[in-house]
Amino acid sequence: MNKNRLTIAAAGSGKTTYLVNHALDRPNDESVLITTYTEANELEIRKKFSKINGFIPSNITVQTWFSFLIKHGVKPFQGSMNDDLFEESVNGLLLSSGKSAIKRSFKKAGRTIQVAFNEDSEFKKHYFSKSNKIYSDKLSKFVIKCDKSTAGSVIERISMIYSHLYVDEVQDLAGYDLDIIKLLLKSSISVFLVGDPRQVTYLTHNEARNSKYKDGKIQLYLEENCKRLIKDGIDETSLNVSHRNSQDICSYSSLLYPTYSATKACQCAECRHKKIKHQGFFLLKSQDVRRYLEKYNPVQLRWDIKTKVDEEFSAMNFGESKGQSFERVLIYPTNDITRWITDNSVQLKNVTKAKFYVAVTRAKYSVAIVYDYSGSFTASGVTNYEMVS
């Protein structure tokens, strides 16, 4: 069996449980690293270990991608990049929401032009803040260059420490992160990648490197750059069943990503043990929102805080809801999403489509979308929706 694998997971498929159980099956004398992009997901993995096993075994390490790169890619080799770094400590990470290390900016033809510190002549200012924290958008590039300057010692050292590497939420990796994945696939480590490319709700890096593969195109990256390394290890079926969503919700969310196999709802007794009257996909006029909230108490999901909601009931932004699970949701669509609802051929921006997918797939039983439809309105591509009035 190929030692490297990519598993594409649908929303609600039990991805974290799958990953944790797989890691627990490794022999105790084999060291395992599980890494994921966000601190919130790292915490979820730790909680899952506690729930399934009671504790995290001593041979398994769980940490964020950033922590992993700083600990194993930066600190042991930082002096190889710059002599000054032999005598200095890297004091952690500075998260950058945009382009970091900006030297100056100016307006030209109505556009803001940003000039960054030069990597060669202004090395430390290019990679590090004044407090000697490495910029998050420069971290993976720094690690790649450390590995190159030490003739592969970074990856060699990691492969001596860990036998197995699990990368959760792999769709969040971009830029030079993908180059690191390729090097790890080439090493002696058994690499297991898991993620849902449909849930890229924000850009982790805004850089030119590997820009073709941003927005969750990890499968395309592997097929075009690592085909020999991944071989037949791309799995699109094992995690294509949702233990959260009803079949109506699965069918509707699948319309957003027709290039992927349609998600199916798990029909086991544990997942479908309740007989719920109000299930499915619904359209709701604005005038009926209050009554619907009072009757069914769904969580309101909105694009951002600017969207008007009923403040007496719980509300959350689309992106914030990622990883959450609710019995019911009430969605306030953007104008673009509204157009897509009436015509599925409308092309949504990647981030809009991903956030809407996340919002729809948070619900176990029902999804209601606020839409002031006319009497003759038909939701495109949906045969099992109802209008609530």
GROMACS .gro file of C-alpha atoms in nm:
model
  389
    1MET     CA    1   0.000   0.000   0.000
    2ASN     CA    2   0.125   0.349  -0.082
    3LYS     CA    3   0.263   0.517   0.231
    4ASN     CA    4   0.127   0.860   0.130
    5ARG     CA    5  -0.245   0.937   0.116
    6LEU     CA    6  -0.486   1.222   0.054
    7THR     CA    7  -0.843   1.175   0.176
    8ILE     CA    8  -1.109   1.421   0.059
    9ALA     CA    9  -1.366   1.468   0.335
   10ALA     CA   10  -1.722   1.598   0.309
   11ALA     CA   11  -1.872   1.824   0.576
   12GLY     CA   12  -1.994   1.625   0.875
   13SER     CA   13  -1.814   1.307   0.766
   14GLY     CA   14  -1.635   1.257   1.097
   15LYS     CA   15  -1.297   1.362   0.961
   16THR     CA   16  -1.138   1.427   1.299
   17THR     CA   17  -1.263   1.098   1.441
   18TYR     CA   18  -1.130   0.917   1.135
   19LEU     CA   19  -0.789   1.080   1.167
   20VAL     CA   20  -0.760   1.019   1.543
   21ASN     CA   21  -0.859   0.653   1.514
   22HIS     CA   22  -0.609   0.608   1.232
   23ALA     CA   23  -0.331   0.761   1.446
   24LEU     CA   24  -0.426   0.544   1.745
   25ASP     CA   25  -0.380   0.236   1.529
   26ARG     CA   26  -0.008   0.313   1.490
   27PRO     CA   27   0.222   0.097   1.707
   28ASN     CA   28   0.340   0.262   2.029
   29ASP     CA   29   0.701   0.250   1.917
   30GLU     CA   30   0.625   0.462   1.608
   31SER     CA   31   0.622   0.839   1.660
   32VAL     CA   32   0.327   1.031   1.516
   33LEU     CA   33   0.277   1.403   1.451
   34ILE     CA   34  -0.069   1.545   1.388
   35THR     CA   35  -0.069   1.902   1.265
   36THR     CA   36  -0.345   2.138   1.157
   37TYR     CA   37  -0.363   2.501   1.054
   38THR     CA   38  -0.566   2.666   1.331
   39GLU     CA   39  -0.545   2.658   1.711
   40ALA     CA   40  -0.920   2.592   1.725
   41ASN     CA   41  -0.882   2.274   1.519
   42GLU     CA   42  -0.582   2.165   1.725
   43LEU     CA   43  -0.804   2.189   2.033
   44GLU     CA   44  -1.077   1.985   1.861
   45ILE     CA   45  -0.824   1.710   1.784
   46ARG     CA   46  -0.711   1.705   2.146
   47LYS     CA   47  -1.072   1.683   2.263
   48LYS     CA   48  -1.136   1.396   2.023
   49PHE     CA   49  -0.840   1.202   2.165
   50SER     CA   50  -0.980   1.252   2.516
   51LYS     CA   51  -1.325   1.136   2.407
   52ILE     CA   52  -1.207   0.827   2.217
   53ASN     CA   53  -0.900   0.724   2.414
   54GLY     CA   54  -0.909   0.921   2.739
   55PHE     CA   55  -0.566   1.073   2.671
   56ILE     CA   56  -0.311   1.143   2.397
   57PRO     CA   57  -0.056   0.858   2.385
   58SER     CA   58   0.307   0.951   2.450
   59ASN     CA   59   0.409   0.860   2.094
   60ILE     CA   60   0.163   1.112   1.943
   61THR     CA   61   0.225   1.488   1.921
   62VAL     CA   62  -0.048   1.736   1.830
   63GLN     CA   63   0.044   2.092   1.727
   64THR     CA   64  -0.045   2.363   1.480
   65TRP     CA   65   0.127   2.389   1.143
   66PHE     CA   66   0.292   2.716   1.248
   67SER     CA   67   0.428   2.564   1.571
   68PHE     CA   68   0.555   2.263   1.381
   69LEU     CA   69   0.745   2.478   1.131
   70ILE     CA   70   0.899   2.704   1.396
   71LYS     CA   71   1.005   2.414   1.617
   72HIS     CA   72   1.145   2.187   1.347
   73GLY     CA   73   1.209   2.413   1.050
   74VAL     CA   74   1.326   2.746   1.192
   75LYS     CA   75   1.492   2.718   1.532
   76PRO     CA   76   1.732   2.427   1.465
   77PHE     CA   77   1.858   2.583   1.141
   78GLN     CA   78   1.803   2.960   1.163
   79GLY     CA   79   2.174   3.040   1.164
   80SER     CA   80   2.217   2.878   0.824
   81MET     CA   81   2.016   3.162   0.675
   82ASN     CA   82   2.185   3.456   0.847
   83ASP     CA   83   2.488   3.477   1.077
   84ASP     CA   84   2.311   3.718   1.313
   85LEU     CA   85   2.053   3.451   1.390
   86PHE     CA   86   2.319   3.233   1.555
   87GLU     CA   87   2.311   3.473   1.849
   88GLU     CA   88   1.939   3.557   1.855
   89SER     CA   89   1.615   3.384   1.944
   90VAL     CA   90   1.312   3.367   1.722
   91ASN     CA   91   1.034   3.484   1.954
   92GLY     CA   92   0.742   3.306   1.794
   93LEU     CA   93   0.505   3.410   1.520
   94LEU     CA   94   0.344   3.735   1.410
   95LEU     CA   95   0.019   3.669   1.223
   96SER     CA   96  -0.012   3.870   0.903
   97SER     CA   97  -0.354   3.916   0.750
   98GLY     CA   98  -0.206   4.086   0.444
   99LYS     CA   99   0.139   4.139   0.300
  100SER     CA  100   0.401   4.170   0.574
  101ALA     CA  101   0.732   4.354   0.607
  102ILE     CA  102   0.610   4.668   0.429
  103LYS     CA  103   0.884   4.928   0.395
  104ARG     CA  104   0.666   5.198   0.246
  105SER     CA  105   0.343   5.245   0.051
  106PHE     CA  106   0.225   5.509  -0.192
  107LYS     CA  107  -0.060   5.588  -0.428
  108LYS     CA  108  -0.020   5.551  -0.802
  109ALA     CA  109  -0.303   5.588  -1.054
  110GLY     CA  110  -0.551   5.546  -0.773
  111ARG     CA  111  -0.391   5.223  -0.649
  112THR     CA  112  -0.197   5.164  -0.328
  113ILE     CA  113   0.150   5.028  -0.405
  114GLN     CA  114   0.332   4.850  -0.123
  115VAL     CA  115   0.709   4.807  -0.120
  116ALA     CA  116   0.843   4.532   0.107
  117PHE     CA  117   1.186   4.505   0.263
  118ASN     CA  118   1.424   4.330   0.024
  119GLU     CA  119   1.500   3.968   0.114
  120ASP     CA  120   1.869   3.989   0.018
  121SER     CA  121   1.973   4.333   0.139
  122GLU     CA  122   1.729   4.367   0.429
  123PHE     CA  123   1.703   4.004   0.534
  124LYS     CA  124   1.594   4.039   0.898
  125LYS     CA  125   1.337   4.307   0.825
  126HIS     CA  126   1.200   4.094   0.542
  127TYR     CA  127   1.134   3.792   0.765
  128PHE     CA  128   1.109   3.930   1.120
  129SER     CA  129   0.929   4.200   1.317
  130LYS     CA  130   1.112   4.438   1.553
  131SER     CA  131   1.043   4.193   1.837
  132ASN     CA  132   1.207   3.915   1.634
  133LYS     CA  133   0.886   3.730   1.556
  134ILE     CA  134   0.874   3.566   1.215
  135TYR     CA  135   0.591   3.682   0.988
  136SER     CA  136   0.333   3.409   0.928
  137ASP     CA  137   0.330   3.462   0.550
  138LYS     CA  138   0.710   3.426   0.538
  139LEU     CA  139   0.743   3.123   0.764
  140SER     CA  140   0.710   2.839   0.512
  141LYS     CA  141   0.942   3.019   0.267
  142PHE     CA  142   1.201   3.052   0.544
  143VAL     CA  143   1.178   2.679   0.618
  144ILE     CA  144   1.215   2.585   0.251
  145LYS     CA  145   1.525   2.802   0.221
  146CYS     CA  146   1.669   2.658   0.544
  147ASP     CA  147   1.627   2.309   0.400
  148LYS     CA  148   1.795   2.413   0.076
  149SER     CA  149   2.087   2.588   0.248
  150THR     CA  150   2.153   2.279   0.464
  151ALA     CA  151   2.127   2.027   0.179
  152GLY     CA  152   1.797   1.882   0.302
  153SER     CA  153   1.876   1.866   0.673
  154VAL     CA  154   1.541   2.012   0.780
  155ILE     CA  155   1.335   1.734   0.625
  156GLU     CA  156   1.595   1.472   0.716
  157ARG     CA  157   1.576   1.573   1.084
  158ILE     CA  158   1.194   1.564   1.084
  159SER     CA  159   1.197   1.217   0.927
  160MET     CA  160   1.430   1.098   1.203
  161ILE     CA  161   1.187   1.220   1.468
  162TYR     CA  162   0.853   1.112   1.322
  163SER     CA  163   0.745   0.797   1.140
  164HIS     CA  164   0.398   0.927   1.053
  165LEU     CA  165   0.272   1.274   0.973
  166TYR     CA  166  -0.099   1.360   0.965
  167VAL     CA  167  -0.203   1.695   0.821
  168ASP     CA  168  -0.563   1.787   0.904
  169GLU     CA  169  -0.751   2.065   0.717
  170VAL     CA  170  -0.487   2.035   0.445
  171GLN     CA  171  -0.699   2.257   0.217
  172ASP     CA  172  -0.585   2.556   0.428
  173LEU     CA  173  -0.222   2.519   0.319
  174ALA     CA  174  -0.095   2.736   0.033
  175GLY     CA  175   0.214   2.897  -0.115
  176TYR     CA  176   0.541   2.751   0.012
  177ASP     CA  177   0.343   2.522   0.246
  178LEU     CA  178   0.278   2.304  -0.057
  179ASP     CA  179   0.651   2.283  -0.130
  180ILE     CA  180   0.703   2.158   0.225
  181ILE     CA  181   0.435   1.894   0.171
  182LYS     CA  182   0.613   1.779  -0.145
  183LEU     CA  183   0.945   1.743   0.040
  184LEU     CA  184   0.776   1.547   0.319
  185LEU     CA  185   0.613   1.317   0.063
  186LYS     CA  186   0.962   1.248  -0.076
  187SER     CA  187   1.099   1.159   0.268
  188SER     CA  188   1.074   0.829   0.458
  189ILE     CA  189   0.778   0.962   0.659
  190SER     CA  190   0.434   0.818   0.596
  191VAL     CA  191   0.224   1.125   0.512
  192PHE     CA  192  -0.155   1.126   0.558
  193LEU     CA  193  -0.338   1.436   0.430
  194VAL     CA  194  -0.705   1.498   0.515
  195GLY     CA  195  -0.926   1.793   0.423
  196ASP     CA  196  -1.231   1.934   0.250
  197PRO     CA  197  -1.141   2.164  -0.042
  198ARG     CA  198  -1.496   2.301  -0.030
  199GLN     CA  199  -1.430   2.470   0.305
  200VAL     CA  200  -1.157   2.722   0.223
  201THR     CA  201  -1.327   3.020   0.388
  202TYR     CA  202  -1.022   3.248   0.400
  203LEU     CA  203  -0.686   3.285   0.230
  204THR     CA  204  -0.398   3.180   0.453
  205HIS     CA  205  -0.134   3.328   0.222
  206ASN     CA  206  -0.161   3.595  -0.041
  207GLU     CA  207   0.151   3.524  -0.244
  208ALA     CA  208   0.246   3.437  -0.598
  209ARG     CA  209   0.408   3.104  -0.507
  210ASN     CA  210   0.182   2.816  -0.612
  211SER     CA  211  -0.103   3.061  -0.669
  212LYS     CA  212  -0.252   2.820  -0.925
  213TYR     CA  213  -0.339   2.588  -0.637
  214LYS     CA  214  -0.493   2.832  -0.391
  215ASP     CA  215  -0.859   2.799  -0.286
  216GLY     CA  216  -0.810   2.440  -0.176
  217LYS     CA  217  -0.673   2.286  -0.495
  218ILE     CA  218  -0.451   2.046  -0.301
  219GLN     CA  219  -0.560   1.747  -0.511
  220LEU     CA  220  -0.463   1.925  -0.833
  221TYR     CA  221  -0.126   2.019  -0.682
  222LEU     CA  222  -0.054   1.657  -0.590
  223GLU     CA  223  -0.169   1.524  -0.927
  224GLU     CA  224   0.049   1.771  -1.119
  225ASN     CA  225   0.356   1.783  -0.894
  226CYS     CA  226   0.361   1.468  -0.680
  227LYS     CA  227   0.195   1.200  -0.894
  228ARG     CA  228   0.470   0.947  -0.838
  229LEU     CA  229   0.480   1.023  -0.466
  230ILE     CA  230   0.106   0.990  -0.406
  231LYS     CA  231   0.042   0.716  -0.668
  232ASP     CA  232  -0.301   0.564  -0.605
  233GLY     CA  233  -0.331   0.725  -0.262
  234ILE     CA  234  -0.607   0.978  -0.339
  235ASP     CA  235  -0.928   0.869  -0.165
  236GLU     CA  236  -1.254   1.047  -0.250
  237THR     CA  237  -1.498   0.791  -0.108
  238SER     CA  238  -1.409   0.694   0.250
  239LEU     CA  239  -1.527   1.027   0.395
  240ASN     CA  240  -1.803   1.116   0.150
  241VAL     CA  241  -2.088   1.032   0.390
  242SER     CA  242  -2.219   1.297   0.629
  243HIS     CA  243  -2.312   1.192   0.982
  244ARG     CA  244  -2.450   1.541   1.046
  245ASN     CA  245  -2.665   1.650   0.753
  246SER     CA  246  -2.995   1.506   0.635
  247GLN     CA  247  -3.008   1.385   0.276
  248ASP     CA  248  -3.195   1.700   0.167
  249ILE     CA  249  -2.913   1.916   0.301
  250CYS     CA  250  -2.647   1.690   0.147
  251SER     CA  251  -2.817   1.710  -0.191
  252TYR     CA  252  -2.847   2.087  -0.181
  253SER     CA  253  -2.490   2.152  -0.064
  254SER     CA  254  -2.360   1.919  -0.336
  255LEU     CA  255  -2.504   2.153  -0.600
  256LEU     CA  256  -2.236   2.406  -0.508
  257TYR     CA  257  -1.951   2.172  -0.606
  258PRO     CA  258  -2.071   1.950  -0.890
  259THR     CA  259  -1.716   1.839  -0.975
  260TYR     CA  260  -1.704   1.645  -0.647
  261SER     CA  261  -1.909   1.332  -0.584
  262ALA     CA  262  -2.243   1.418  -0.424
  263THR     CA  263  -2.237   1.375  -0.048
  264LYS     CA  264  -2.468   1.113   0.099
  265ALA     CA  265  -2.632   1.120   0.441
  266CYS     CA  266  -2.543   0.835   0.676
  267GLN     CA  267  -2.849   0.618   0.732
  268CYS     CA  268  -2.728   0.424   1.035
  269ALA     CA  269  -2.952   0.410   1.343
  270GLU     CA  270  -2.712   0.624   1.546
  271CYS     CA  271  -2.722   0.912   1.296
  272ARG     CA  272  -3.094   0.890   1.206
  273HIS     CA  273  -3.242   0.770   1.535
  274LYS     CA  274  -3.477   1.065   1.582
  275LYS     CA  275  -3.801   1.123   1.397
  276ILE     CA  276  -3.799   1.496   1.328
  277LYS     CA  277  -4.099   1.660   1.167
  278HIS     CA  278  -3.936   1.976   1.035
  279GLN     CA  279  -3.651   1.856   0.812
  280GLY     CA  280  -3.512   1.971   0.480
  281PHE     CA  281  -3.445   2.288   0.284
  282PHE     CA  282  -3.680   2.587   0.319
  283LEU     CA  283  -3.728   2.936   0.178
  284LEU     CA  284  -3.855   3.197   0.420
  285LYS     CA  285  -3.987   3.548   0.357
  286SER     CA  286  -3.852   3.833   0.569
  287GLN     CA  287  -4.192   3.898   0.723
  288ASP     CA  288  -4.199   3.541   0.861
  289VAL     CA  289  -3.851   3.533   1.012
  290ARG     CA  290  -3.954   3.624   1.365
  291ARG     CA  291  -4.225   3.360   1.384
  292TYR     CA  292  -3.992   3.099   1.240
  293LEU     CA  293  -3.723   3.183   1.497
  294GLU     CA  294  -3.972   3.154   1.780
  295LYS     CA  295  -4.102   2.819   1.658
  296TYR     CA  296  -3.780   2.640   1.559
  297ASN     CA  297  -3.498   2.838   1.726
  298PRO     CA  298  -3.240   2.801   1.447
  299VAL     CA  299  -2.895   2.959   1.467
  300GLN     CA  300  -2.885   3.263   1.239
  301LEU     CA  301  -2.592   3.260   0.998
  302ARG     CA  302  -2.482   3.578   0.818
  303TRP     CA  303  -2.199   3.694   0.595
  304ASP     CA  304  -2.069   3.942   0.854
  305ILE     CA  305  -2.179   4.157   1.144
  306LYS     CA  306  -2.318   4.423   0.907
  307THR     CA  307  -2.602   4.188   0.813
  308LYS     CA  308  -2.919   4.266   1.006
  309VAL     CA  309  -3.044   3.975   1.220
  310ASP     CA  310  -3.285   3.932   1.511
  311GLU     CA  311  -3.066   4.019   1.808
  312GLU     CA  312  -3.284   3.821   2.050
  313PHE     CA  313  -3.170   3.495   1.891
  314SER     CA  314  -2.820   3.350   1.848
  315ALA     CA  315  -2.627   3.456   1.539
  316MET     CA  316  -2.289   3.379   1.388
  317ASN     CA  317  -2.087   3.472   1.079
  318PHE     CA  318  -2.053   3.210   0.803
  319GLY     CA  319  -1.678   3.173   0.849
  320GLU     CA  320  -1.703   3.165   1.227
  321SER     CA  321  -1.945   2.871   1.208
  322LYS     CA  322  -1.689   2.644   1.040
  323GLY     CA  323  -1.646   2.329   1.245
  324GLN     CA  324  -1.972   2.385   1.434
  325SER     CA  325  -2.284   2.170   1.428
  326PHE     CA  326  -2.643   2.285   1.494
  327GLU     CA  327  -2.985   2.125   1.472
  328ARG     CA  328  -3.116   2.405   1.248
  329VAL     CA  329  -2.982   2.714   1.075
  330LEU     CA  330  -3.140   3.024   0.923
  331ILE     CA  331  -2.923   3.178   0.650
  332TYR     CA  332  -2.924   3.542   0.541
  333PRO     CA  333  -2.784   3.522   0.185
  334THR     CA  334  -2.578   3.787   0.009
  335ASN     CA  335  -2.704   3.923  -0.323
  336ASP     CA  336  -2.472   3.690  -0.513
  337ILE     CA  337  -2.593   3.388  -0.319
  338THR     CA  338  -2.953   3.490  -0.384
  339ARG     CA  339  -2.883   3.496  -0.758
  340TRP     CA  340  -2.727   3.151  -0.734
  341ILE     CA  341  -3.033   3.017  -0.551
  342THR     CA  342  -3.250   3.110  -0.847
  343ASP     CA  343  -2.995   3.002  -1.108
  344ASN     CA  344  -2.724   2.751  -1.021
  345SER     CA  345  -2.527   2.843  -1.334
  346VAL     CA  346  -2.434   3.176  -1.169
  347GLN     CA  347  -2.060   3.174  -1.095
  348LEU     CA  348  -1.989   3.254  -0.731
  349LYS     CA  349  -1.653   3.379  -0.611
  350ASN     CA  350  -1.455   3.100  -0.446
  351VAL     CA  351  -1.476   3.247  -0.098
  352THR     CA  352  -1.850   3.316  -0.135
  353LYS     CA  353  -1.918   2.962  -0.249
  354ALA     CA  354  -1.707   2.813   0.029
  355LYS     CA  355  -1.870   3.019   0.303
  356PHE     CA  356  -2.219   2.940   0.176
  357TYR     CA  357  -2.128   2.569   0.166
  358VAL     CA  358  -2.006   2.591   0.526
  359ALA     CA  359  -2.327   2.767   0.634
  360VAL     CA  360  -2.558   2.514   0.465
  361THR     CA  361  -2.373   2.213   0.605
  362ARG     CA  362  -2.382   2.324   0.970
  363ALA     CA  363  -2.739   2.193   1.015
  364LYS     CA  364  -2.850   1.843   1.111
  365TYR     CA  365  -3.219   1.876   1.027
  366SER     CA  366  -3.318   2.196   0.849
  367VAL     CA  367  -3.179   2.488   0.652
  368ALA     CA  368  -3.399   2.793   0.597
  369ILE     CA  369  -3.286   3.075   0.368
  370VAL     CA  370  -3.437   3.421   0.391
  371TYR     CA  371  -3.568   3.509   0.046
  372ASP     CA  372  -3.865   3.723  -0.051
  373TYR     CA  373  -3.979   3.500  -0.335
  374SER     CA  374  -4.280   3.556  -0.559
  375GLY     CA  375  -4.565   3.310  -0.590
  376SER     CA  376  -4.422   3.149  -0.903
  377PHE     CA  377  -4.065   3.124  -0.777
  378THR     CA  378  -3.873   2.799  -0.818
  379ALA     CA  379  -3.540   2.730  -0.653
  380SER     CA  380  -3.294   2.619  -0.919
  381GLY     CA  381  -3.178   2.260  -0.898
  382VAL     CA  382  -3.388   2.178  -0.592
  383THR     CA  383  -3.688   1.947  -0.599
  384ASN     CA  384  -3.737   1.900  -0.227
  385TYR     CA  385  -3.754   2.257  -0.095
  386GLU     CA  386  -4.054   2.411   0.075
  387MET     CA  387  -4.170   2.769   0.111
  388VAL     CA  388  -4.249   2.864   0.468
  389SER     CA  389  -4.510   3.130   0.527
   0.00000   0.00000   0.00000
